[in-house]
CSV table of C-alpha atoms in Angstrom, one decimal:
chain,number,residue,atom,x,y,z
A,1,GLY,CA,6.6,19.6,-90.7
A,2,ASN,CA,3.3,20.5,-89.1
A,3,SER,CA,2.8,19.8,-85.4
A,4,VAL,CA,0.5,20.6,-82.5
A,5,THR,CA,1.5,20.8,-78.9
A,6,GLN,CA,-1.1,21.0,-76.1
A,7,MET,CA,-0.8,21.1,-72.3
A,8,GLU,CA,-0.6,17.8,-70.6
A,9,GLY,CA,-3.4,16.7,-68.4
A,10,PRO,CA,-5.2,15.7,-66.5
A,11,VAL,CA,-6.7,19.0,-65.6
A,12,THR,CA,-9.0,18.8,-62.5
A,13,LEU,CA,-11.4,21.7,-61.8
A,14,SER,CA,-14.3,22.4,-59.6
A,15,GLU,CA,-17.7,23.2,-61.2
A,16,GLU,CA,-18.0,26.8,-62.3
A,17,ALA,CA,-14.2,27.3,-62.4
A,18,PHE,CA,-12.5,29.0,-65.3
A,19,LEU,CA,-10.8,26.7,-67.9
A,20,THR,CA,-7.8,27.3,-70.1
A,21,ILE,CA,-6.2,24.5,-72.2
A,22,ASN,CA,-3.1,25.8,-74.0
A,23,CYS,CA,-2.4,24.8,-77.6
A,24,THR,CA,0.4,25.9,-79.9
A,25,TYR,CA,1.2,24.8,-83.4
A,26,THR,CA,3.9,24.7,-86.0
A,27,ALA,CA,2.8,24.9,-89.7
A,28,THR,CA,3.8,26.2,-93.0
A,29,GLY,CA,1.3,28.4,-94.7
A,30,TYR,CA,-2.0,29.2,-93.2
A,31,PRO,CA,-3.7,26.2,-91.5
A,32,SER,CA,-7.2,26.0,-90.1
A,33,LEU,CA,-7.3,25.3,-86.4
A,34,PHE,CA,-9.8,23.1,-84.5
A,35,TRP,CA,-10.8,21.9,-81.1
A,36,TYR,CA,-12.4,18.5,-80.9
A,37,VAL,CA,-13.9,16.8,-77.8
A,38,GLN,CA,-14.1,13.1,-77.0
A,39,TYR,CA,-16.6,11.9,-74.4
A,40,PRO,CA,-16.0,8.5,-72.8
A,41,GLY,CA,-16.5,5.6,-75.2
A,42,GLU,CA,-17.2,7.9,-78.2
A,43,GLY,CA,-15.4,9.2,-81.2
A,44,LEU,CA,-14.2,12.8,-81.6
A,45,GLN,CA,-16.6,15.6,-82.3
A,46,LEU,CA,-15.9,19.0,-83.5
A,47,LEU,CA,-16.2,21.6,-80.8
A,48,LEU,CA,-15.1,24.8,-82.6
A,49,LYS,CA,-12.8,26.0,-85.4
A,50,ALA,CA,-11.1,29.1,-86.8
A,51,THR,CA,-9.9,29.4,-90.3
A,52,LYS,CA,-7.8,32.5,-90.3
A,53,ALA,CA,-5.8,34.8,-88.1
A,54,ASP,CA,-7.7,36.6,-85.4
A,55,ASP,CA,-10.8,34.5,-85.9
A,56,LYS,CA,-12.6,33.4,-82.8
A,57,GLY,CA,-14.3,30.1,-82.7
A,58,SER,CA,-17.0,29.5,-80.1
A,59,ASN,CA,-19.5,26.8,-79.2
A,60,LYS,CA,-21.3,25.7,-76.0
A,61,GLY,CA,-19.6,28.4,-73.9
A,62,PHE,CA,-16.1,27.4,-75.2
A,63,GLU,CA,-13.9,29.9,-77.1
A,64,ALA,CA,-10.6,30.0,-78.8
A,65,THR,CA,-8.9,32.7,-80.8
A,66,TYR,CA,-6.5,32.0,-83.7
A,67,ARG,CA,-3.3,34.0,-82.8
A,68,LYS,CA,-0.8,33.9,-85.7
A,69,GLU,CA,1.7,36.0,-83.9
A,70,THR,CA,2.0,33.5,-81.1
A,71,THR,CA,1.0,30.5,-83.1
A,72,SER,CA,-1.6,29.6,-80.5
A,73,PHE,CA,-5.2,28.5,-80.2
A,74,HIS,CA,-5.9,28.3,-76.5
A,75,LEU,CA,-9.3,26.9,-75.4
A,76,GLU,CA,-11.2,28.8,-72.7
A,77,LYS,CA,-14.5,28.5,-70.9
A,78,GLY,CA,-15.7,30.8,-68.2
A,79,SER,CA,-17.6,28.4,-66.0
A,80,VAL,CA,-17.2,24.6,-66.5
A,81,GLN,CA,-19.8,22.0,-65.7
A,82,VAL,CA,-19.5,18.3,-64.7
A,83,SER,CA,-20.8,17.4,-68.2
A,84,ASP,CA,-17.7,19.1,-69.7
A,85,SER,CA,-15.5,16.2,-68.4
A,86,ALA,CA,-13.9,14.8,-71.5
A,87,VAL,CA,-10.7,14.7,-73.5
A,88,TYR,CA,-10.0,17.8,-75.6
A,89,PHE,CA,-7.8,17.7,-78.7
A,90,CYS,CA,-6.3,20.6,-80.5
A,91,ALA,CA,-5.8,20.1,-84.3
A,92,LEU,CA,-4.7,21.8,-87.4
A,93,SER,CA,-5.5,21.2,-91.0
A,94,ALA,CA,-3.1,22.2,-93.7
A,95,PRO,CA,-3.1,21.7,-97.5
A,96,GLN,CA,-0.8,19.2,-99.1
A,97,SER,CA,1.1,19.5,-102.4
A,98,THR,CA,-0.7,16.4,-103.7
A,99,GLY,CA,-4.1,18.1,-103.2
A,100,GLY,CA,-6.5,17.8,-100.3
A,101,PHE,CA,-5.2,18.4,-96.8
A,102,LYS,CA,-3.9,16.6,-93.8
A,103,THR,CA,-5.2,17.0,-90.2
A,104,ILE,CA,-2.7,16.7,-87.3
A,105,PHE,CA,-3.9,16.3,-83.7
A,106,GLY,CA,-2.3,17.1,-80.4
A,107,ALA,CA,-1.9,14.5,-77.7
A,108,GLY,CA,-5.2,15.4,-76.0
A,109,THR,CA,-5.9,16.9,-72.6
A,110,ARG,CA,-8.2,15.1,-70.2
A,111,LEU,CA,-10.5,17.4,-68.1
A,112,PHE,CA,-12.2,16.3,-64.9
A,113,VAL,CA,-14.8,18.6,-63.4
A,114,LYS,CA,-15.9,17.9,-59.8
A,115,ALA,CA,-19.3,18.8,-58.5
B,1,ASN,CA,-27.9,9.9,-91.0
B,2,ALA,CA,-25.4,7.1,-90.4
B,3,GLY,CA,-22.3,9.3,-90.8
B,4,VAL,CA,-19.2,7.3,-90.4
B,5,THR,CA,-19.7,3.6,-89.5
B,6,GLN,CA,-16.9,1.4,-88.2
B,7,THR,CA,-17.0,-2.3,-87.6
B,8,PRO,CA,-16.2,-4.2,-85.5
B,9,LYS,CA,-16.4,-2.2,-82.2
B,10,PHE,CA,-14.2,-4.7,-80.4
B,11,GLN,CA,-11.7,-7.3,-81.7
B,12,VAL,CA,-9.1,-9.6,-80.1
B,13,LEU,CA,-6.4,-11.1,-82.4
B,14,LYS,CA,-3.6,-13.5,-81.9
B,15,THR,CA,-0.1,-12.4,-82.9
B,16,GLY,CA,0.4,-13.0,-86.6
B,17,GLN,CA,-3.3,-13.1,-87.6
B,18,SER,CA,-4.6,-10.7,-90.2
B,19,MET,CA,-7.8,-8.8,-90.3
B,20,THR,CA,-9.6,-5.9,-91.9
B,21,LEU,CA,-11.2,-3.0,-90.0
B,22,GLN,CA,-14.2,-1.6,-92.0
B,23,CYS,CA,-15.1,2.0,-92.4
B,24,ALA,CA,-18.0,3.4,-94.5
B,25,GLN,CA,-19.4,6.9,-94.8
B,26,ASP,CA,-22.6,8.1,-96.5
B,27,MET,CA,-21.8,11.8,-96.8
B,28,ASN,CA,-20.1,11.6,-100.2
B,29,HIS,CA,-16.9,12.9,-98.6
B,30,GLU,CA,-13.7,12.7,-100.7
B,31,TYR,CA,-11.3,12.6,-97.8
B,32,MET,CA,-11.0,9.7,-95.4
B,33,SER,CA,-8.4,8.8,-92.9
B,34,TRP,CA,-7.4,6.2,-90.3
B,35,TYR,CA,-5.9,7.1,-86.9
B,36,ARG,CA,-4.8,5.2,-83.9
B,37,GLN,CA,-5.3,6.5,-80.4
B,38,ASP,CA,-2.8,5.4,-77.7
B,39,PRO,CA,-2.6,6.7,-74.1
B,40,GLY,CA,-0.5,9.8,-73.8
B,41,MET,CA,0.0,10.0,-77.6
B,42,GLY,CA,-3.2,11.4,-78.9
B,43,LEU,CA,-4.2,10.5,-82.4
B,44,ARG,CA,-1.7,9.5,-84.9
B,45,LEU,CA,-2.4,9.3,-88.6
B,46,ILE,CA,-1.9,5.9,-90.2
B,47,HIS,CA,-3.1,6.3,-93.8
B,48,TYR,CA,-5.4,8.7,-95.6
B,49,SER,CA,-7.1,9.0,-99.0
B,50,VAL,CA,-8.1,12.2,-100.9
B,51,GLY,CA,-10.4,10.3,-103.2
B,52,ALA,CA,-11.3,6.9,-104.7
B,53,GLY,CA,-8.2,5.2,-106.1
B,54,ILE,CA,-5.8,7.5,-104.2
B,55,THR,CA,-4.1,6.7,-100.8
B,56,ASP,CA,-1.1,7.9,-99.0
B,57,GLN,CA,0.9,7.2,-95.8
B,58,GLY,CA,0.5,9.1,-92.6
B,59,GLU,CA,2.8,9.1,-89.6
B,60,VAL,CA,2.7,5.5,-88.6
B,61,PRO,CA,1.9,3.4,-91.7
B,62,ASN,CA,4.0,0.3,-91.1
B,63,GLY,CA,2.1,-2.9,-90.7
B,64,TYR,CA,-1.1,-1.5,-92.2
B,65,ASN,CA,-2.5,-1.4,-95.7
B,66,VAL,CA,-5.4,0.5,-97.2
B,67,SER,CA,-7.3,0.8,-100.4
B,68,ARG,CA,-10.0,3.1,-101.7
B,69,SER,CA,-12.0,1.5,-104.5
B,70,THR,CA,-15.1,3.5,-103.8
B,71,THR,CA,-15.9,6.9,-102.3
B,72,GLU,CA,-17.8,5.3,-99.4
B,73,ASP,CA,-15.4,2.7,-98.1
B,74,PHE,CA,-11.9,2.8,-96.7
B,75,PRO,CA,-10.9,-0.5,-95.1
B,76,LEU,CA,-7.7,-0.8,-93.0
B,77,ARG,CA,-5.9,-4.1,-93.2
B,78,LEU,CA,-3.5,-5.5,-90.6
B,79,LEU,CA,-1.2,-7.8,-92.4
B,80,SER,CA,0.3,-9.7,-89.4
B,81,ALA,CA,-1.0,-8.4,-86.1
B,82,ALA,CA,1.6,-7.6,-83.4
B,83,PRO,CA,1.0,-6.6,-79.7
B,84,SER,CA,2.3,-3.1,-80.6
B,85,GLN,CA,-0.9,-2.7,-82.7
B,86,THR,CA,-3.1,-2.9,-79.6
B,87,SER,CA,-4.9,0.4,-79.8
B,88,VAL,CA,-8.2,2.2,-80.5
B,89,TYR,CA,-8.6,2.9,-84.2
B,90,PHE,CA,-10.7,5.7,-85.5
B,91,CYS,CA,-11.8,6.3,-89.1
B,92,ALA,CA,-12.7,9.9,-90.1
B,93,SER,CA,-14.0,11.6,-93.2
B,94,SER,CA,-14.4,15.1,-94.4
B,95,LEU,CA,-15.0,17.2,-97.5
B,96,SER,CA,-11.8,17.8,-99.4
B,97,GLY,CA,-10.4,19.6,-102.4
B,98,ALA,CA,-7.6,22.0,-103.0
B,99,LEU,CA,-9.9,25.0,-102.5
B,100,ARG,CA,-11.8,23.7,-99.5
B,101,VAL,CA,-9.2,23.0,-96.9
B,102,ASN,CA,-11.1,24.3,-93.9
B,103,THR,CA,-13.5,21.5,-93.1
B,104,GLU,CA,-14.2,19.5,-90.0
B,105,ALA,CA,-13.7,15.8,-89.7
B,106,PHE,CA,-16.5,13.4,-88.8
B,107,PHE,CA,-15.4,10.4,-86.8
B,108,GLY,CA,-16.6,6.8,-86.4
B,109,GLN,CA,-17.2,5.3,-82.9
B,110,GLY,CA,-13.9,3.5,-82.9
B,111,THR,CA,-12.6,0.0,-82.9
B,112,ARG,CA,-10.8,-1.3,-79.8
B,113,LEU,CA,-8.3,-3.9,-80.9
B,114,THR,CA,-6.3,-6.1,-78.6
B,115,VAL,CA,-3.5,-8.3,-80.0
B,116,VAL,CA,-2.4,-11.1,-77.6
Protein backbone atom coordinates (compact mmCIF):
# COMPACT_ATOMS: atom_id res chain seq x y z
CA GLY A 1 0.00 0.00 0.00
CA ASN A 2 0.91 3.66 -0.11
CA SER A 3 2.84 5.21 2.76
CA VAL A 4 4.82 8.30 3.70
CA THR A 5 7.74 8.39 6.13
CA GLN A 6 9.19 11.64 7.38
CA MET A 7 11.87 12.44 9.89
CA GLU A 8 10.86 12.61 13.50
CA GLY A 9 10.94 15.89 15.29
CA PRO A 10 11.11 18.15 16.91
CA VAL A 11 13.68 20.01 14.87
CA THR A 12 15.11 23.06 16.64
CA LEU A 13 17.07 25.65 14.65
CA SER A 14 18.33 29.15 15.13
CA GLU A 15 17.01 31.91 12.91
CA GLU A 16 18.70 32.02 9.47
CA ALA A 17 19.80 28.38 9.70
CA PHE A 18 19.34 25.94 6.81
CA LEU A 19 16.39 23.56 7.08
CA THR A 20 15.97 20.06 5.69
CA ILE A 21 13.07 17.80 6.58
CA ASN A 22 13.36 14.38 4.98
CA CYS A 23 10.41 12.61 3.39
CA THR A 24 10.31 9.29 1.55
CA TYR A 25 7.31 7.50 0.13
CA THR A 26 6.05 4.17 -1.10
CA ALA A 27 3.40 4.17 -3.79
CA THR A 28 2.18 2.27 -6.79
CA GLY A 29 1.94 4.26 -9.96
CA TYR A 30 2.79 7.94 -10.08
CA PRO A 31 1.52 9.87 -7.08
CA SER A 32 1.51 13.60 -6.57
CA LEU A 33 3.54 14.81 -3.61
CA PHE A 34 2.78 17.64 -1.22
CA TRP A 35 4.06 19.51 1.79
CA TYR A 36 1.47 20.94 4.15
CA VAL A 37 2.10 23.26 7.10
CA GLN A 38 0.07 23.51 10.30
CA TYR A 39 0.45 26.58 12.48
CA PRO A 40 -0.65 26.36 16.13
CA GLY A 41 -4.40 26.03 16.55
CA GLU A 42 -5.09 25.90 12.82
CA GLY A 43 -5.86 23.37 10.13
CA LEU A 44 -3.36 22.30 7.51
CA GLN A 45 -2.48 24.53 4.57
CA LEU A 46 -0.80 23.54 1.35
CA LEU A 47 2.80 24.76 1.26
CA LEU A 48 3.96 23.33 -2.07
CA LYS A 49 3.41 20.41 -4.41
CA ALA A 50 4.97 18.47 -7.30
CA THR A 51 3.02 16.33 -9.70
CA LYS A 52 5.68 14.40 -11.61
CA ALA A 53 9.26 13.21 -11.39
CA ASP A 54 11.93 15.94 -11.27
CA ASP A 55 9.34 18.67 -10.65
CA LYS A 56 10.35 21.22 -8.04
CA GLY A 57 7.68 22.76 -5.87
CA SER A 58 8.46 26.07 -4.19
CA ASN A 59 6.68 28.63 -2.02
CA LYS A 60 7.69 31.18 0.64
CA GLY A 61 11.36 30.22 0.28
CA PHE A 62 10.67 26.51 0.76
CA GLU A 63 11.55 24.00 -1.96
CA ALA A 64 11.15 20.28 -2.56
CA THR A 65 12.07 18.17 -5.59
CA TYR A 66 10.19 15.02 -6.63
CA ARG A 67 12.89 12.34 -6.87
CA LYS A 68 11.43 9.15 -8.30
CA GLU A 69 14.75 7.27 -8.24
CA THR A 70 15.06 7.71 -4.48
CA THR A 71 11.29 7.98 -3.81
CA SER A 72 11.92 11.17 -1.85
CA PHE A 73 10.52 14.68 -1.52
CA HIS A 74 12.72 16.45 1.02
CA LEU A 75 11.72 19.93 2.18
CA GLU A 76 14.42 22.62 2.28
CA LYS A 77 14.72 26.28 3.14
CA GLY A 78 17.91 28.28 3.02
CA SER A 79 17.23 30.63 5.93
CA VAL A 80 14.44 29.93 8.41
CA GLN A 81 12.57 32.56 10.40
CA VAL A 82 10.83 32.40 13.77
CA SER A 83 7.52 32.61 11.91
CA ASP A 84 8.32 29.27 10.21
CA SER A 85 7.78 27.47 13.52
CA ALA A 86 5.01 24.98 12.78
CA VAL A 87 4.35 21.32 12.06
CA TYR A 88 5.18 20.18 8.53
CA PHE A 89 3.46 17.21 6.88
CA CYS A 90 4.61 15.36 3.81
CA ALA A 91 1.77 13.77 1.83
CA LEU A 92 1.09 11.82 -1.32
CA SER A 93 -2.03 11.60 -3.40
CA ALA A 94 -2.64 8.54 -5.55
CA PRO A 95 -5.56 7.43 -7.72
CA GLN A 96 -7.90 4.69 -6.56
CA SER A 97 -9.42 1.93 -8.64
CA THR A 98 -12.86 3.12 -7.55
CA GLY A 99 -12.23 6.56 -9.02
CA GLY A 100 -11.01 9.68 -7.31
CA PHE A 101 -7.91 9.51 -5.19
CA LYS A 102 -6.71 9.08 -1.63
CA THR A 103 -4.26 11.35 0.19
CA ILE A 104 -1.90 9.80 2.75
CA PHE A 105 -0.02 11.95 5.27
CA GLY A 106 3.22 11.44 7.11
CA ALA A 107 3.37 11.74 10.90
CA GLY A 108 4.44 15.38 10.79
CA THR A 109 7.66 17.11 11.88
CA ARG A 110 7.53 19.91 14.40
CA LEU A 111 9.93 22.78 13.73
CA PHE A 112 10.99 25.28 16.38
CA VAL A 113 12.97 28.31 15.26
CA LYS A 114 14.73 30.35 17.96
CA ALA A 115 15.45 34.05 17.60
CA ASN B 1 -15.04 32.53 0.93
CA ALA B 2 -15.99 30.24 3.78
CA GLY B 3 -14.02 27.25 2.45
CA VAL B 4 -14.38 24.26 4.77
CA THR B 5 -16.38 24.85 7.94
CA GLN B 6 -16.34 22.45 10.86
CA THR B 7 -18.53 22.58 13.95
CA PRO B 8 -18.18 22.42 16.86
CA LYS B 9 -14.62 23.57 17.58
CA PHE B 10 -14.54 21.87 20.96
CA GLN B 11 -16.60 19.05 22.46
CA VAL B 12 -16.51 16.96 25.61
CA LEU B 13 -18.44 13.68 25.62
CA LYS B 14 -19.05 11.00 28.17
CA THR B 15 -18.20 7.42 27.27
CA GLY B 16 -21.09 5.85 25.39
CA GLN B 17 -22.61 9.09 24.14
CA SER B 18 -23.10 9.67 20.43
CA MET B 19 -22.62 12.83 18.46
CA THR B 20 -22.16 14.20 14.97
CA LEU B 21 -19.28 16.38 13.81
CA GLN B 22 -20.42 18.66 11.04
CA CYS B 23 -18.43 19.56 7.94
CA ALA B 24 -19.55 21.78 5.08
CA GLN B 25 -17.72 23.17 2.05
CA ASP B 26 -18.84 25.81 -0.43
CA MET B 27 -16.31 25.14 -3.20
CA ASN B 28 -18.34 22.48 -5.03
CA HIS B 29 -15.61 19.92 -4.33
CA GLU B 30 -16.42 16.32 -5.09
CA TYR B 31 -13.93 14.77 -2.69
CA MET B 32 -14.29 15.08 1.08
CA SER B 33 -12.54 13.25 3.87
CA TRP B 34 -12.21 13.01 7.63
CA TYR B 35 -8.91 12.63 9.46
CA ARG B 36 -7.98 12.32 13.08
CA GLN B 37 -4.76 13.80 14.37
CA ASP B 38 -3.04 12.24 17.35
CA PRO B 39 0.37 13.11 18.86
CA GLY B 40 3.18 11.31 17.11
CA MET B 41 0.85 9.69 14.57
CA GLY B 42 0.12 12.50 12.17
CA LEU B 43 -3.13 12.42 10.27
CA ARG B 44 -4.99 9.17 9.80
CA LEU B 45 -7.82 8.82 7.31
CA ILE B 46 -11.14 7.76 8.86
CA HIS B 47 -13.59 7.88 5.94
CA TYR B 48 -13.74 9.60 2.60
CA SER B 49 -16.21 10.32 -0.17
CA VAL B 50 -15.62 10.80 -3.87
CA GLY B 51 -19.04 12.32 -4.44
CA ALA B 52 -22.62 12.55 -3.19
CA GLY B 53 -23.94 9.13 -2.30
CA ILE B 54 -20.50 7.46 -2.29
CA THR B 55 -18.40 6.83 0.81
CA ASP B 56 -15.55 4.50 1.65
CA GLN B 57 -13.43 3.53 4.62
CA GLY B 58 -9.99 4.87 5.35
CA GLU B 59 -7.33 3.52 7.72
CA VAL B 60 -9.23 3.82 11.00
CA PRO B 61 -13.00 3.61 10.32
CA ASN B 62 -14.14 1.61 13.36
CA GLY B 63 -16.53 3.48 15.63
CA TYR B 64 -17.39 6.10 13.01
CA ASN B 65 -20.09 6.43 10.37
CA VAL B 66 -20.41 8.89 7.52
CA SER B 67 -22.95 9.79 4.86
CA ARG B 68 -22.85 12.10 1.88
CA SER B 69 -26.35 13.10 0.86
CA THR B 70 -25.23 16.40 -0.70
CA THR B 71 -22.04 17.66 -2.31
CA GLU B 72 -21.63 20.30 0.40
CA ASP B 73 -21.98 18.28 3.61
CA PHE B 74 -20.06 15.33 5.02
CA PRO B 75 -20.96 14.68 8.68
CA LEU B 76 -19.00 12.26 10.85
CA ARG B 77 -20.95 10.29 13.46
CA LEU B 78 -19.52 8.77 16.58
CA LEU B 79 -21.85 5.94 17.47
CA SER B 80 -20.77 5.26 21.06
CA ALA B 81 -17.89 7.45 22.15
CA ALA B 82 -14.83 5.86 23.74
CA PRO B 83 -11.80 7.50 25.40
CA SER B 84 -9.68 6.18 22.49
CA GLN B 85 -11.57 8.58 20.24
CA THR B 86 -10.17 11.59 22.07
CA SER B 87 -8.42 13.43 19.26
CA VAL B 88 -8.47 16.41 16.95
CA TYR B 89 -10.64 15.79 13.91
CA PHE B 90 -10.11 17.50 10.58
CA CYS B 91 -12.40 17.58 7.59
CA ALA B 92 -10.88 18.24 4.17
CA SER B 93 -12.17 18.71 0.65
CA SER B 94 -10.65 18.84 -2.81
CA LEU B 95 -11.47 18.60 -6.48
CA SER B 96 -11.64 15.04 -7.65
CA GLY B 97 -12.15 12.91 -10.68
CA ALA B 98 -10.24 10.16 -12.35
CA LEU B 99 -8.41 12.61 -14.57
CA ARG B 100 -7.70 15.23 -11.96
CA VAL B 101 -5.73 13.50 -9.29
CA ASN B 102 -3.21 16.19 -8.55
CA THR B 103 -5.15 18.61 -6.42
CA GLU B 104 -4.61 20.15 -3.02
CA ALA B 105 -6.78 19.53 0.00
CA PHE B 106 -8.47 22.37 1.86
CA PHE B 107 -8.85 21.80 5.58
CA GLY B 108 -11.28 22.98 8.20
CA GLN B 109 -10.07 24.44 11.50
CA GLY B 110 -10.54 21.19 13.35
CA THR B 111 -12.70 19.85 16.18
CA ARG B 112 -11.00 19.01 19.46
CA LEU B 113 -12.92 16.13 21.01
CA THR B 114 -12.40 14.79 24.52
CA VAL B 115 -14.15 11.63 25.68
CA VAL B 116 -14.20 11.13 29.44
